[in-house]
CSV table of C-alpha atoms in Angstrom, one decimal:
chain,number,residue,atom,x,y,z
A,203,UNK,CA,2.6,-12.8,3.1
A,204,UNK,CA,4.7,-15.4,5.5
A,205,UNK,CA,2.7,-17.2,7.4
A,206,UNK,CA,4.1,-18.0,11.5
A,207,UNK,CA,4.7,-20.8,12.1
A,208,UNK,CA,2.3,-21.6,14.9
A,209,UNK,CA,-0.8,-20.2,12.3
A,210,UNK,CA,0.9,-22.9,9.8
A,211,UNK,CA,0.0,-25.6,12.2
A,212,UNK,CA,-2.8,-24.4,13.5
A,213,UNK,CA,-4.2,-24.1,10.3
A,214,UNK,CA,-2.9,-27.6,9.0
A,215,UNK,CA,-4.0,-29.2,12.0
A,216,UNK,CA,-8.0,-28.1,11.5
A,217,UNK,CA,-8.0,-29.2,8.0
A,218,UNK,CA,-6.6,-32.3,9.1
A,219,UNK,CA,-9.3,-32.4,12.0
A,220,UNK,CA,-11.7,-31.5,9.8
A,221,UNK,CA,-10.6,-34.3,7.4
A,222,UNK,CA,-11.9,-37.0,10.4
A,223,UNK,CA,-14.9,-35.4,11.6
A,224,UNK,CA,-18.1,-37.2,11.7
A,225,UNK,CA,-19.6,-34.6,9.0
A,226,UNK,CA,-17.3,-35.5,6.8
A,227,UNK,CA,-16.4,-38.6,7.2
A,228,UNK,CA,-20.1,-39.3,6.6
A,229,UNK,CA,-19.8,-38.3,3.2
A,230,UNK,CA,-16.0,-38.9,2.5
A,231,UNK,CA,-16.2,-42.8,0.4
A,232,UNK,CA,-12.4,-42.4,-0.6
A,233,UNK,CA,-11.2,-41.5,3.2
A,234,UNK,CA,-13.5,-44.2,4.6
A,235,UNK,CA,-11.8,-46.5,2.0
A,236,UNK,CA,-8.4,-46.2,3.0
A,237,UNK,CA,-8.6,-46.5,6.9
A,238,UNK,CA,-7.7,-50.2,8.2
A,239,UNK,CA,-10.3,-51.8,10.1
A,240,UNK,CA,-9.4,-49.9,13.2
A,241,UNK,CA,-9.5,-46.4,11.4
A,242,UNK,CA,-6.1,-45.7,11.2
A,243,UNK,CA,-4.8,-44.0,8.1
A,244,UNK,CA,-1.4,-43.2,6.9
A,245,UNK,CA,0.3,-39.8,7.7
A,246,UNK,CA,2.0,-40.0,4.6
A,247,UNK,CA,-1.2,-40.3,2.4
A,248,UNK,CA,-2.8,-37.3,4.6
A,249,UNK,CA,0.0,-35.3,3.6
A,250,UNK,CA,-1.2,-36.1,-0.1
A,251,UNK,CA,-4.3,-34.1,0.1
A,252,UNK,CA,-4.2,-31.2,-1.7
A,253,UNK,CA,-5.5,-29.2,0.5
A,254,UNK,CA,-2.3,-30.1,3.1
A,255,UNK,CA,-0.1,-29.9,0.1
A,256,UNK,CA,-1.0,-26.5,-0.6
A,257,UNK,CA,-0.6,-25.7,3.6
A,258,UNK,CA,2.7,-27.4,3.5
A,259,UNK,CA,4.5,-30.3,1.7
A,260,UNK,CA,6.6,-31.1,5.2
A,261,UNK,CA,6.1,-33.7,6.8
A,262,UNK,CA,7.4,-32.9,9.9
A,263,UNK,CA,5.2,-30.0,10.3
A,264,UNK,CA,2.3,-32.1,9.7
A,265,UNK,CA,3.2,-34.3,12.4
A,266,UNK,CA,4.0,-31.0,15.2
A,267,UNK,CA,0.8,-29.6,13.6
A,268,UNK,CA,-1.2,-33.0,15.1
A,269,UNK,CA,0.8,-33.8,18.5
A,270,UNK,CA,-2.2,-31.9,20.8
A,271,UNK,CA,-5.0,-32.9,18.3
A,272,UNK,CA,-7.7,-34.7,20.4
A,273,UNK,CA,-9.1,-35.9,16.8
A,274,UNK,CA,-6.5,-37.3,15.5
């Protein structure tokens, strides 16, 4: 079953939203760890998490996914 790819960044872009929400961030010790001091993490190591993985390894899609995110 393909996938468009407008659901592919729709749906990459609320995991990563959901990734930096105040629920979990609350409870997320190893995201919270790896932010610098002004909260900033690294696309490359968002695109690590599994659950992104499994969405898509490509990086550029990741980024398109996030360019009208008002999270992130």
């Amino acid at each position: 079953n393909a996938v468009s790819p407008d659901a592919l960044k729709e749906s990459v872009k609320r995991q990563i939203e959901y990734y930096f929400s105040g629920d979990n961030l609350g409870r997320d010790f190893f995201l919270r760890g790896k932010m610098d001091a002004e909260g900033w993490i690294g696309v490359m190591m968002i695109a690590g998490f599994n659950r992104v993985r499994m969405l898509t390894p490509d990086l550029a899609v990741i980024l398109e996914s996030l360019v009208d995110s008002t999270v992130v």
